Tab-separated table of C-alpha atoms in Angstrom:
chain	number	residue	atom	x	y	z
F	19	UNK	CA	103.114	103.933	161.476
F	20	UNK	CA	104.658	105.224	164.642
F	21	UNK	CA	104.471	101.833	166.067
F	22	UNK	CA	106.001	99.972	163.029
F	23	UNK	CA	109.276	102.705	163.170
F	24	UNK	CA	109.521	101.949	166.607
F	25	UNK	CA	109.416	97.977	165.888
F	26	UNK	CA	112.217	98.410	163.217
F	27	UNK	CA	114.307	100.094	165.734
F	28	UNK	CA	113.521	97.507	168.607
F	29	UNK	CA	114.851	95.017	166.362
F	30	UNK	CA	118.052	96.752	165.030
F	31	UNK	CA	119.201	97.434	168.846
F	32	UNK	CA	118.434	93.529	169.303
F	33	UNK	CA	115.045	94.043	171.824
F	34	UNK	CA	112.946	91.300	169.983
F	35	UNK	CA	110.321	91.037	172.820
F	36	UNK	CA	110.012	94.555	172.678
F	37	UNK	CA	109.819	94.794	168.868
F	38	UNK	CA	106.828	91.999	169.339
F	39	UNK	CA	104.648	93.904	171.698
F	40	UNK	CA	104.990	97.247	169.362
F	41	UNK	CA	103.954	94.972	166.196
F	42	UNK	CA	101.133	93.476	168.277
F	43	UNK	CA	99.928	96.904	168.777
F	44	UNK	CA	100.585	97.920	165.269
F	45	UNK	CA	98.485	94.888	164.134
F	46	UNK	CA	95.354	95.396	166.769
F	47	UNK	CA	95.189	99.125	165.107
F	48	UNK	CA	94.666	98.212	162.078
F	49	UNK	CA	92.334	95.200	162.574
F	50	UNK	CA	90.360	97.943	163.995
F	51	UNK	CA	91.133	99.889	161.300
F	52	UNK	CA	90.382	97.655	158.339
F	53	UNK	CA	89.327	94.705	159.850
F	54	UNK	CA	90.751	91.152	159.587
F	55	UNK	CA	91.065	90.609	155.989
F	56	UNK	CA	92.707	93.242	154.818
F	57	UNK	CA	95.861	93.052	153.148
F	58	UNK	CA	97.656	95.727	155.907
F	59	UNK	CA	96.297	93.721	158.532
F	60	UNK	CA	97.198	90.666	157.198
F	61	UNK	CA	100.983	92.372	156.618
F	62	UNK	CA	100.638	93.019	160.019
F	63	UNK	CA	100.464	89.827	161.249
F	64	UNK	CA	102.707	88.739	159.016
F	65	UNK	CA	104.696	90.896	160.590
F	66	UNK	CA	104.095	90.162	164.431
F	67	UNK	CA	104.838	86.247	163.186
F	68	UNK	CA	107.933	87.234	162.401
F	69	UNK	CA	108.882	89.188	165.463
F	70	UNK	CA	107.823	86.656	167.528
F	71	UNK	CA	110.043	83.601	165.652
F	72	UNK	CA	112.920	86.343	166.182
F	73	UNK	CA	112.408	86.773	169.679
F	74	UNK	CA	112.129	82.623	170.273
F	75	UNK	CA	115.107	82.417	167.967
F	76	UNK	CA	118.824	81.680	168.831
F	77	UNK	CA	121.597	84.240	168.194
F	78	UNK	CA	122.663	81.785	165.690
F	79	UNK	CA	119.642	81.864	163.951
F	80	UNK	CA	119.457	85.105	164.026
F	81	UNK	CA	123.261	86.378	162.477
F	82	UNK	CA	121.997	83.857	159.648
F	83	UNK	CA	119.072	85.509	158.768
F	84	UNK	CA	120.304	89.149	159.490
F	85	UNK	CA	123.804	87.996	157.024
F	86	UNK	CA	121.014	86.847	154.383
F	87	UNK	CA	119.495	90.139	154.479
F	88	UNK	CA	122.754	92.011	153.587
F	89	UNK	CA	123.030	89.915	150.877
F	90	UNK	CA	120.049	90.210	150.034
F	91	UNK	CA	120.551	94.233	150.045
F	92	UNK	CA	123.761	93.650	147.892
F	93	UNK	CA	121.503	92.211	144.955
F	94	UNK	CA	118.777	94.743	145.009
F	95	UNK	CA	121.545	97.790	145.241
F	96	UNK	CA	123.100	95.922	141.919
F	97	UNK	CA	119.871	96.222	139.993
């Protein structure tokens, strides 16, 4: 879990690479864990995926996604 907080912060202060290596750890963990197939492994990978298309991503890309987000927010908070 320690690992995961510390990804979520990497990527709020905009270090992607570094956010990437802490979800690779978070994701060898729990393979070890839980093994392959398990659904927190699997959300950890999911995971990692994702860190690692931020990091390769432009800053365009990137205000796009993080603007869908707060929208995204806006709905939930509504409901």
């Amino acid at each position: 879990a320690l690992y995961a907080l510390l990804a979520n912060a990497q990527e709020s202060q905009k270090n992607y690479d570094g956010a990437a290596q802490s979800r690779q750890r978070v994701l060898d963990i729990l393979t070890s864990l839980y093994g392959a197939d398990d659904h927190r492994t699997i959300d950890a990978r999911w995971g990692l995926d994702m860190a690692r298309r931020l990091a390769a991503a432009d800053e365009a890309v990137r205000e796009r996604l993080s603007r869908a987000h707060a929208l995204d927010a806006k709905v939930v908070e509504h409901f």
